[in-house]
Coordinates of N, CA, C and O in Angstrom, one line a residue:
M1 N -0.7 -1.7 26.3 CA -0.6 -0.4 25.5 C 0.9 -0.3 25.7 O 1.5 0.0 24.8
K2 N 1.7 -0.5 26.7 CA 3.0 -0.2 26.8 C 3.6 -1.4 25.8 O 4.6 -0.9 25.2
D3 N 3.5 -2.8 26.3 CA 3.9 -3.8 25.3 C 4.0 -3.5 23.8 O 4.8 -4.0 23.0
D4 N 2.4 -3.0 23.1 CA 2.0 -2.8 21.9 C 3.4 -1.9 21.5 O 3.9 -1.5 20.3
M5 N 3.4 -0.7 22.2 CA 4.4 0.5 21.7 C 6.2 0.1 21.9 O 6.4 0.4 21.2
R6 N 6.1 -1.0 22.5 CA 7.7 -1.8 22.6 C 8.0 -2.4 21.4 O 9.1 -2.1 21.0
A7 N 6.7 -2.9 21.3 CA 7.0 -3.7 20.1 C 6.9 -3.2 18.8 O 7.7 -3.5 17.9
N8 N 6.2 -1.9 18.7 CA 6.4 -1.1 17.5 C 7.9 -0.6 17.3 O 8.3 -0.2 16.2
Y9 N 8.3 -0.1 18.5 CA 9.5 0.4 18.6 C 10.5 0.0 18.0 O 11.4 0.0 17.4
L10 N 10.6 -1.9 18.4 CA 11.5 -2.8 18.2 C 11.5 -3.2 16.6 O 12.3 -3.3 16.0
L11 N 9.9 -3.1 16.2 CA 9.7 -3.3 15.0 C 10.7 -2.5 13.9 O 11.2 -2.8 12.9
S12 N 9.7 -1.4 14.1 CA 10.4 0.0 13.3 C 12.0 0.3 13.0 O 12.7 0.2 12.2
I13 N 12.4 0.3 14.5 CA 14.2 0.5 14.6 C 15.1 -1.0 14.1 O 15.7 -0.7 12.8
I14 N 14.0 -2.1 13.8 CA 14.7 -3.5 13.3 C 14.9 -3.0 11.7 O 15.7 -3.3 11.1
T15 N 13.5 -2.7 11.6 CA 13.2 -2.4 9.7 C 14.2 -1.4 9.3 O 14.7 -1.5 7.9
I16 N 14.3 -0.5 10.1 CA 15.3 0.7 9.5 C 16.8 0.3 9.4 O 17.5 0.1 8.5
I17 N 17.3 0.0 10.4 CA 18.3 -1.0 10.5 C 18.5 -2.1 9.2 O 19.6 -1.9 8.4
V18 N 17.9 -2.9 9.1 CA 17.9 -4.0 8.1 C 17.7 -3.0 6.5 O 18.6 -3.5 5.6
S19 N 17.0 -2.1 6.6 CA 16.5 -1.2 5.2 C 18.1 -0.9 4.9 O 18.6 -0.5 3.6
V20 N 18.3 0.0 6.0 CA 19.6 0.7 5.7 C 21.4 -0.3 5.4 O 21.7 0.5 4.8
F21 N 21.1 -1.4 5.9 CA 22.2 -2.1 5.8 C 22.1 -2.9 4.2 O 22.9 -2.9 3.2
F22 N 20.8 -3.4 3.9 CA 21.0 -3.9 2.2 C 20.6 -2.7 1.5 O 21.4 -3.1 0.6
L23 N 20.2 -1.9 2.0 CA 20.5 -0.2 1.0 C 22.0 0.0 0.7 O 22.2 0.4 -0.6
V24 N 22.9 0.0 1.7 CA 24.0 -0.1 1.3 C 24.8 -0.9 0.3 O 25.7 -0.8 -0.6
A25 N 24.6 -2.1 0.8 CA 24.7 -3.1 0.0 C 24.4 -3.3 -1.5 O 25.0 -3.7 -2.4
A26 N 23.3 -2.5 -1.6 CA 22.3 -2.7 -2.9 C 23.3 -1.7 -3.9 O 24.0 -1.7 -4.9
F27 N 23.9 -0.4 -3.3 CA 24.3 1.1 -4.0 C 25.7 0.4 -4.0 O 26.2 0.7 -5.1
L28 N 26.4 -0.5 -3.4 CA 27.9 -1.3 -3.6 C 27.8 -1.9 -5.0 O 28.9 -2.4 -5.0
T29 N 26.8 -2.6 -5.1 CA 26.5 -3.8 -6.5 C 26.8 -3.3 -7.2 O 26.1 -2.1 -7.8
S30 N 27.7 -3.6 -8.0 CA 28.1 -3.4 -9.3 C 26.6 -3.6 -10.5 O 25.7 -4.7 -10.5
E31 N 26.5 -2.7 -11.4 CA 25.1 -2.7 -12.5 C 25.8 -3.6 -13.5 O 26.7 -3.7 -14.0
A32 N 24.6 -4.1 -13.8 CA 25.0 -5.2 -15.1 C 24.0 -4.2 -16.1 O 23.2 -3.5 -16.0
A33 N 24.7 -4.6 -17.6 CA 23.8 -3.7 -18.5 C 22.0 -4.1 -18.6 O 21.8 -5.7 -18.3
S34 N 21.3 -3.4 -18.8 CA 20.0 -3.5 -18.8 C 19.5 -2.8 -20.1 O 19.8 -1.7 -20.3
S35 N 18.3 -2.8 -20.2 CA 17.8 -2.7 -21.6 C 16.5 -1.8 -20.8 O 15.5 -1.2 -22.0
T36 N 16.1 -1.4 -19.8 CA 14.9 -0.8 -19.1 C 15.8 0.5 -18.5 O 17.2 0.4 -18.6
N37 N 15.1 1.5 -18.3 CA 15.5 2.9 -17.5 C 16.1 2.5 -16.2 O 17.4 3.3 -15.8
I38 N 15.4 1.6 -15.2 CA 16.0 1.4 -13.9 C 17.2 0.5 -13.9 O 17.8 1.0 -13.0
G39 N 17.5 -0.3 -14.5 CA 18.3 -1.5 -14.2 C 18.2 -2.7 -13.0 O 16.6 -2.4 -12.1
P40 N 18.9 -3.5 -12.9 CA 18.5 -4.4 -12.2 C 18.7 -4.2 -10.9 O 17.7 -5.1 -10.3
M41 N 19.1 -3.2 -10.2 CA 19.4 -2.9 -8.9 C 18.4 -1.9 -8.7 O 18.2 -1.4 -7.5
G42 N 17.8 -1.3 -9.0 CA 16.7 -0.3 -9.3 C 15.1 -0.9 -8.4 O 15.0 -0.1 -7.6
W43 N 14.9 -1.9 -9.0 CA 13.5 -2.4 -8.4 C 14.2 -2.7 -6.4 O 13.3 -2.2 -5.9
P44 N 15.1 -3.7 -6.5 CA 15.5 -3.6 -5.1 C 15.6 -2.3 -4.5 O 15.1 -2.2 -3.3
I45 N 16.1 -1.2 -5.0 CA 16.4 0.0 -4.2 C 15.3 0.8 -3.8 O 14.8 1.2 -2.7
M46 N 14.3 0.4 -4.9 CA 13.3 1.3 -4.7 C 12.2 0.6 -3.3 O 11.4 1.1 -2.5
I47 N 12.3 -1.0 -3.4 CA 11.5 -1.4 -2.1 C 12.5 -1.1 -1.0 O 11.6 -0.9 0.1
L48 N 13.8 -1.2 -1.0 CA 14.5 -0.7 0.4 C 13.6 0.5 0.8 O 14.0 0.7 1.6
L49 N 13.7 1.4 -0.3 CA 13.8 2.8 0.3 C 12.3 3.0 1.0 O 12.0 3.4 1.6
F50 N 10.9 2.5 0.3 CA 10.1 2.1 0.4 C 9.9 1.4 2.2 O 9.3 2.5 3.1
T51 N 10.5 0.6 2.1 CA 10.5 -0.2 3.2 C 11.2 0.7 4.8 O 10.9 1.0 5.7
L52 N 12.2 1.5 4.4 CA 13.0 2.6 5.1 C 11.9 3.7 5.5 O 11.7 4.1 6.7
L53 N 11.3 4.0 4.5 CA 10.2 5.3 4.6 C 9.4 4.6 5.7 O 9.0 5.2 6.5
M54 N 8.7 3.4 5.6 CA 7.5 2.8 6.4 C 8.0 2.7 7.7 O 7.5 2.5 8.9
G55 N 9.2 2.1 7.9 CA 10.2 1.8 9.4 C 9.9 3.2 9.9 O 9.8 3.4 11.4
T56 N 10.6 4.1 9.2 CA 10.5 5.7 10.0 C 9.3 6.0 10.2 O 9.0 6.5 11.4
L57 N 8.3 6.1 9.3 CA 6.8 6.4 9.8 C 6.3 5.6 10.9 O 6.0 6.3 12.1
L58 N 6.3 4.5 10.9 CA 5.9 3.7 12.5 C 6.7 4.3 13.5 O 6.5 4.3 14.6
L59 N 7.8 4.3 13.3 CA 8.7 5.0 14.5 C 8.2 6.2 14.9 O 7.8 6.4 15.7
L60 N 8.0 7.3 14.0 CA 7.6 8.5 14.4 C 5.9 8.5 14.8 O 5.5 9.1 16.1
I61 N 5.1 7.4 13.9 CA 3.8 7.8 14.7 C 3.5 6.5 16.1 O 2.7 7.3 17.1
T62 N 4.4 5.8 16.0 CA 4.5 5.1 17.7 C 5.0 6.5 18.6 O 4.3 6.1 20.0
W63 N 6.1 7.1 18.4 CA 6.7 7.9 19.5 C 5.6 9.0 19.7 O 5.2 9.4 20.7
V64 N 4.9 9.6 18.3 CA 3.7 10.8 18.5 C 2.3 9.9 19.6 O 2.1 10.8 20.5
K65 N 2.2 8.5 19.3 CA 1.0 8.2 20.1 C 1.5 8.0 21.6 O 0.9 8.0 22.6
G66 N 3.0 7.6 21.9 CA 3.7 7.8 23.3 C 3.2 8.7 23.5 O 2.8 8.8 25.2
R67 N 3.3 10.1 23.3 CA 3.6 11.5 23.9 C 2.0 11.6 24.2 O 1.7 12.4 25.1
N68 N 1.0 11.3 23.3 CA -0.2 11.7 23.3 C -1.0 10.7 24.9 O -1.8 11.5 25.8
T69 N -0.2 9.3 24.7 CA -0.6 8.7 26.2 C -0.4 8.8 27.4 O -1.0 9.2 28.2
D70 N 0.9 9.6 27.0 CA 1.4 10.6 28.5 C 0.8 11.8 28.8 O 0.4 12.0 29.9
Q71 N 0.3 12.5 27.9 CA -0.4 13.5 28.1 C -1.9 13.2 28.7 O -2.2 13.8 29.5
Q72 N -2.5 12.2 28.4 CA -3.8 11.3 28.8 C -3.2 11.1 30.1 O -4.5 11.3 30.9
D73 N -2.4 10.5 30.4 CA -2.1 9.7 31.8 C -2.0 11.1 32.7 O -2.4 10.7 34.1
K74 N -1.6 12.1 32.3 CA -1.7 13.3 33.2 C -2.9 14.3 33.3 O -2.9 15.4 33.9
G75 N -3.7 13.8 32.8 CA -5.1 14.3 33.2 C -5.6 15.0 31.7 O -6.4 15.9 31.9
Y76 N -4.8 14.8 30.7 CA -5.2 15.7 29.5 C -6.1 15.1 28.7 O -6.3 13.7 28.7
I77 N -7.5 15.2 28.1 CA -8.5 14.9 28.0 C -8.8 15.7 26.6 O -8.8 16.6 26.3
P78 N -8.6 14.7 25.5 CA -8.9 15.3 24.3 C -10.5 15.8 23.6 O -11.1 15.4 24.2
S79 N -10.2 17.1 22.9 CA -11.1 17.6 22.6 C -12.1 16.5 21.6 O -11.8 15.1 21.1
D80 N -13.6 16.7 20.9 CA -13.9 15.7 20.1 C -13.4 15.4 18.9 O -13.6 14.4 18.3
D81 N -12.8 16.4 18.3 CA -11.7 16.4 17.1 C -10.9 15.5 17.1 O -10.5 14.9 16.5
E82 N -10.2 15.5 18.4 CA -9.2 14.6 18.3 C -9.8 13.3 18.7 O -8.7 12.4 18.7
A83 N -10.8 13.0 19.5 CA -10.8 11.6 19.8 C -10.8 10.7 18.7 O -11.5 11.0 17.8
P84 N -10.4 9.4 18.5 CA -10.5 8.1 18.0 C -11.6 7.9 17.6 O -12.8 8.0 19.0
E85 N -12.1 7.7 16.3 CA -12.9 7.3 16.2 C -13.3 5.3 16.0 O -12.4 4.5 15.8
N86 N -14.0 4.6 16.7 CA -14.1 3.2 16.7 C -15.0 2.6 16.0 O -15.7 1.6 16.4
K87 N -15.5 3.1 14.4 CA -16.1 2.5 13.8 C -15.7 1.4 12.7 O -14.5 2.0 11.8
H88 N -15.5 0.4 13.1 CA -15.2 -0.6 12.5 C -16.3 -1.4 11.6 O -17.0 -2.1 12.1
F89 N -15.8 -1.1 10.1 CA -16.7 -2.0 9.2 C -16.6 -3.3 9.8 O -15.1 -4.2 9.4
H90 N -17.4 -4.5 9.9 CA -17.0 -5.9 9.8 C -18.2 -6.8 9.4 O -19.2 -6.7 9.0
M91 N -17.6 -7.6 8.5 CA -18.2 -8.7 7.4 C -17.7 -9.8 7.8 O -16.5 -10.1 7.6
K92 N -18.7 -10.9 8.4 CA -18.6 -12.3 8.7 C -17.9 -12.9 7.4 O -18.2 -12.7 6.3
N93 N -16.7 -13.4 7.8 CA -16.1 -14.3 6.6 C -15.6 -13.8 5.4 O -15.8 -14.2 4.2
R94 N -15.0 -12.2 5.7 CA -14.7 -11.8 4.2 C -13.5 -12.0 3.8 O -13.5 -11.7 2.6
H95 N -12.8 -12.9 4.3 CA -12.0 -13.6 3.8 C -12.3 -14.3 2.6 O -11.2 -14.4 1.5
F96 N -13.2 -14.9 2.4 CA -13.6 -15.4 1.5 C -14.1 -14.5 0.2 O -13.8 -15.0 -0.9
Y97 N -14.7 -13.4 0.6 CA -14.9 -12.8 -0.6 C -13.6 -12.0 -1.0 O -13.8 -12.0 -2.4
I98 N -12.7 -11.5 -0.2 CA -11.5 -11.6 -1.0 C -10.8 -12.3 -1.5 O -10.5 -12.6 -2.7
L99 N -10.7 -13.9 -1.2 CA -10.0 -15.1 -2.2 C -11.2 -14.8 -3.8 O -10.4 -15.0 -4.5
A100 N -12.4 -14.8 -3.4 CA -13.2 -14.7 -4.5 C -12.9 -13.5 -5.9 O -12.9 -13.9 -6.8
S101 N -12.8 -12.3 -5.0 CA -12.5 -11.4 -5.4 C -11.2 -11.4 -6.4 O -11.3 -10.8 -8.0
I102 N -10.2 -11.9 -5.9 CA -8.8 -12.4 -6.4 C -8.9 -13.6 -7.8 O -8.3 -13.2 -8.6
A103 N -9.7 -14.4 -7.4 CA -10.2 -15.4 -8.2 C -10.5 -14.5 -9.3 O -10.3 -15.0 -10.8
L104 N -11.9 -14.2 -9.0 CA -12.4 -13.1 -10.1 C -11.6 -12.3 -11.0 O -11.7 -12.2 -12.2
Y105 N -10.6 -11.8 -10.6 CA -9.7 -10.6 -11.1 C -9.2 -11.5 -12.1 O -8.7 -11.1 -12.8
V106 N -8.1 -12.7 -11.5 CA -7.3 -13.1 -12.2 C -8.0 -13.8 -13.8 O -7.8 -13.9 -14.7
L107 N -9.3 -14.6 -13.6 CA -10.1 -14.5 -14.8 C -10.4 -13.4 -15.5 O -10.2 -13.7 -16.9
L108 N -10.7 -12.4 -15.2 CA -11.3 -11.1 -15.9 C -9.9 -10.5 -16.6 O -9.8 -10.0 -17.3
L109 N -8.6 -10.4 -16.1 CA -7.6 -9.8 -15.9 C -7.3 -9.9 -17.8 O -7.3 -8.7 -18.7
P110 N -7.3 -11.4 -18.4 CA -6.9 -11.2 -19.6 C -8.0 -10.6 -20.6 O -7.9 -10.6 -22.1
V111 N -9.0 -10.6 -20.2 CA -10.4 -10.6 -21.1 C -11.0 -8.7 -20.9 O -10.6 -8.2 -21.5
V112 N -10.5 -8.7 -19.9 CA -10.8 -7.1 -19.6 C -9.8 -6.1 -19.6 O -10.0 -5.1 -20.1
G113 N -8.6 -6.6 -18.9 CA -7.4 -5.8 -19.2 C -7.2 -5.3 -17.8 O -8.1 -5.0 -17.1
F114 N -6.1 -4.7 -17.4 CA -5.4 -4.1 -16.4 C -6.0 -3.0 -16.0 O -6.6 -2.9 -14.8
I115 N -6.1 -2.1 -17.1 CA -6.4 -1.0 -16.9 C -7.9 -0.3 -16.0 O -8.4 0.2 -15.6
V116 N -8.8 -1.9 -16.7 CA -10.2 -1.3 -15.9 C -10.4 -2.3 -15.1 O -11.1 -1.8 -14.0
V117 N -10.0 -3.7 -15.0 CA -10.3 -4.4 -13.8 C -9.6 -4.3 -12.7 O -10.2 -4.4 -11.4
T118 N -8.4 -3.6 -12.7 CA -7.5 -3.4 -11.1 C -8.1 -2.4 -10.8 O -8.4 -2.8 -9.4
P119 N -8.6 -1.3 -11.0 CA -9.6 -0.2 -10.1 C -10.7 -1.1 -9.9 O -11.1 -0.5 -8.7
V120 N -11.4 -1.7 -10.3 CA -12.6 -2.5 -9.9 C -12.2 -3.2 -8.5 O -13.0 -3.1 -7.7
L121 N -11.0 -4.0 -8.7 CA -10.9 -4.7 -7.4 C -10.4 -3.9 -6.4 O -10.7 -4.1 -5.3
F122 N -9.1 -3.2 -6.7 CA -9.0 -2.2 -5.5 C -10.1 -1.5 -4.7 O -10.3 -1.2 -3.7
F123 N -11.1 -1.2 -5.4 CA -12.0 -0.6 -4.7 C -13.0 -1.4 -4.3 O -13.4 -0.9 -2.8
F124 N -13.1 -2.6 -4.8 CA -13.8 -3.9 -3.7 C -13.3 -4.0 -2.3 O -13.7 -4.0 -1.1
L125 N -11.8 -3.8 -2.4 CA -11.0 -4.7 -1.4 C -11.1 -3.5 -0.5 O -11.2 -3.8 1.0
A126 N -11.0 -2.4 -0.7 CA -10.8 -1.1 0.2 C -12.2 -1.4 1.0 O -12.0 -0.7 2.0
W127 N -13.4 -1.3 0.0 CA -14.2 -1.1 0.6 C -14.9 -2.0 1.7 O -15.0 -2.0 2.6
L128 N -14.4 -3.7 1.2 CA -14.5 -4.3 2.3 C -13.8 -4.9 2.9 O -13.9 -4.8 4.4
L129 N -12.9 -3.8 3.2 CA -12.1 -3.8 4.6 C -11.9 -2.4 5.2 O -11.1 -2.6 6.6
G130 N -13.1 -1.9 4.8 CA -13.6 -0.9 5.5 C -12.8 0.6 5.7 O -12.3 1.4 6.4
M131 N -12.3 0.9 4.5 CA -11.2 2.0 4.3 C -11.7 3.3 4.7 O -11.2 4.1 5.2
G132 N -13.3 3.4 4.7 CA -13.8 4.6 5.2 C -14.9 5.6 4.2 O -15.6 4.9 3.1
K133 N -14.4 6.2 3.8 CA -15.3 7.5 2.8 C -15.1 7.0 1.4 O -14.3 6.4 0.7
I134 N -16.3 6.8 0.7 CA -16.2 6.5 -1.0 C -15.2 7.4 -1.6 O -14.4 6.9 -2.5
L135 N -15.1 8.5 -1.2 CA -14.1 9.4 -2.1 C -12.7 9.4 -1.8 O -11.8 9.2 -2.9
K136 N -12.4 9.0 -0.7 CA -11.1 8.4 -0.1 C -10.5 7.2 -0.7 O -9.4 6.9 -1.3
I137 N -11.7 6.3 -0.8 CA -11.3 5.1 -1.7 C -11.0 5.2 -3.4 O -10.2 4.5 -3.4
V138 N -11.9 6.0 -3.6 CA -11.9 6.3 -5.3 C -10.3 7.2 -5.7 O -9.5 6.7 -6.4
A139 N -9.8 7.8 -4.5 CA -8.7 8.9 -4.3 C -7.4 7.6 -4.7 O -6.8 7.7 -5.6
V140 N -7.8 6.8 -3.3 CA -6.7 5.9 -3.4 C -6.6 4.9 -4.8 O -5.1 4.8 -4.9
T141 N -7.8 4.2 -5.1 CA -7.5 3.6 -6.4 C -7.1 3.8 -7.3 O -5.9 3.3 -8.2
V142 N -7.5 5.2 -8.1 CA -6.8 6.0 -9.2 C -5.6 6.1 -8.8 O -4.4 6.0 -9.9
A143 N -4.9 6.8 -7.7 CA -3.4 7.2 -7.2 C -2.8 5.7 -7.4 O -1.8 5.8 -8.5
S144 N -3.2 4.6 -7.2 CA -2.3 3.5 -7.0 C -2.7 2.7 -8.5 O -1.3 2.4 -8.3
N145 N -3.4 3.0 -9.4 CA -3.2 2.2 -10.6 C -2.7 3.2 -11.3 O -1.5 2.6 -12.3
I146 N -2.5 4.5 -11.0 CA -1.7 5.3 -11.8 C 0.0 4.9 -11.3 O 0.8 4.6 -12.1
V147 N 0.1 4.7 -10.2 CA 1.6 4.5 -10.0 C 2.1 3.3 -10.3 O 2.9 3.3 -11.0
F148 N 1.0 2.1 -10.5 CA 1.6 1.0 -11.0 C 1.8 0.7 -12.8 O 2.8 0.3 -12.9
V149 N 1.0 1.8 -13.3 CA 1.4 2.3 -14.6 C 2.7 2.8 -14.8 O 3.3 2.2 -15.7
I150 N 2.8 3.9 -13.9 CA 4.3 4.5 -14.5 C 5.1 3.6 -13.9 O 6.1 3.3 -14.7
I151 N 5.4 3.1 -12.8 CA 6.4 1.8 -12.5 C 6.6 0.7 -13.3 O 7.5 0.3 -13.9
F152 N 5.2 0.2 -13.7 CA 5.9 -1.1 -14.4 C 5.9 -0.9 -15.8 O 6.7 -1.7 -16.7
I153 N 5.0 -0.4 -16.3 CA 5.0 0.2 -17.9 C 6.1 0.7 -18.1 O 6.7 0.9 -19.2
Y154 N 6.2 2.1 -17.4 CA 6.8 3.4 -18.3 C 8.4 3.2 -17.7 O 9.3 3.2 -18.6
L155 N 8.2 2.8 -16.6 CA 10.0 2.5 -16.1 C 10.7 1.6 -16.2 O 11.7 1.1 -16.5
L156 N 9.8 0.1 -15.7 CA 10.5 -1.1 -15.9 C 10.4 -1.7 -17.3 O 10.7 -2.6 -17.6
G157 N 9.4 -1.6 -18.3 CA 8.8 -1.7 -19.5 C 8.7 -3.0 -19.5 O 8.4 -3.9 -20.3
I158 N 7.4 -3.5 -18.5 CA 7.0 -4.7 -18.1 C 5.2 -4.7 -18.6 O 4.8 -4.0 -18.3
P159 N 4.7 -5.1 -19.8 CA 3.2 -4.4 -20.3 C 2.2 -5.4 -19.5 O 2.8 -6.1 -19.2
F160 N 1.6 -4.9 -19.2 CA 0.1 -5.7 -18.8 C -0.7 -5.7 -19.5 O -0.9 -5.5 -21.0
P161 N -1.9 -6.9 -19.0 CA -3.1 -7.2 -20.2 C -3.7 -6.0 -20.3 O -3.7 -5.6 -19.7
R162 N -3.6 -6.4 -21.9 CA -4.8 -5.0 -22.4 C -6.2 -5.3 -22.2 O -6.9 -4.4 -22.9
G163 N -6.7 -6.8 -22.8 CA -7.9 -7.1 -22.7 C -8.4 -7.4 -24.2 O -7.3 -7.5 -24.8
V164 N -9.5 -7.5 -24.2 CA -9.7 -7.7 -26.0 C -11.1 -6.9 -26.3 O -11.5 -6.2 -25.2
G165 N -11.5 -6.8 -27.3 CA -12.6 -5.5 -28.0 C -12.1 -4.2 -27.4 O -10.9 -3.7 -27.6
I166 N -13.2 -3.6 -26.7 CA -13.1 -2.4 -26.7 C -12.2 -1.8 -25.6 O -11.3 -0.8 -25.3
F167 N -12.1 -2.7 -24.8 CA -10.8 -3.1 -23.8 C -9.7 -2.6 -24.0 O -8.7 -1.6 -23.2
R168 N -9.2 -3.6 -24.7 CA -8.1 -3.3 -25.8 C -7.9 -2.3 -26.2 O -6.4 -1.5 -26.1
S169 N -9.0 -1.3 -26.9 CA -8.8 -0.1 -27.7 C -8.7 1.1 -26.1 O -8.0 2.1 -26.6
F170 N -9.1 0.9 -25.4 CA -9.0 1.5 -24.1 C -7.7 1.4 -23.5 O -7.1 2.8 -23.0
S171 N -6.8 0.5 -23.3 CA -5.9 0.5 -23.2 C -5.0 1.0 -24.1 O -3.6 1.6 -23.4
F172 N -4.8 1.2 -25.1 CA -3.8 1.7 -25.7 C -3.9 3.5 -25.8 O -3.2 3.4 -26.5
L173 N -5.6 3.7 -25.5 CA -5.2 4.9 -25.2 C -4.1 5.7 -23.7 O -3.9 6.8 -24.0
I174 N -3.9 4.3 -23.1 CA -3.3 4.8 -21.9 C -1.9 4.7 -21.8 O -0.8 5.4 -21.7
Y175 N -1.7 3.5 -22.5 CA -0.1 3.2 -22.7 C -0.1 2.4 -24.0 O -1.0 2.0 -24.3

């Protein structure tokens, strides 16, 4: 357990340092003219900010887990509410199901369109990977689809496949 925590500390610190270094470099880079709202440096800056956030979260989570481990070593016994659940959904050969679902997604994307087929893929993958309760899966699926539409369509000006027929008409209602 201690080796895992050391590895997490090391990974998070390296992630934070690299993110900060490249963020400074990205902010010092001169901007070129762009036809979109964000510009050519916007996308790398967003990714680096997200990476910095994830490194910081990993550092905080590792620190909190380390404190909890220290409390348990001193005789602290967590209540039932604090006890971790070891319910892991396991399906044999699920990597084949993931590959098959992504292949089906690629085939259906031009026909059905991004707005319809992407939430179905996200829902299936989240369920297959054992994300948990159905309501949580639906919330993450809808939220991630909304974030993708906002980032790619409205901020970056990159259109997604609309599909054909009724699916095309449905996508025009959204973007």
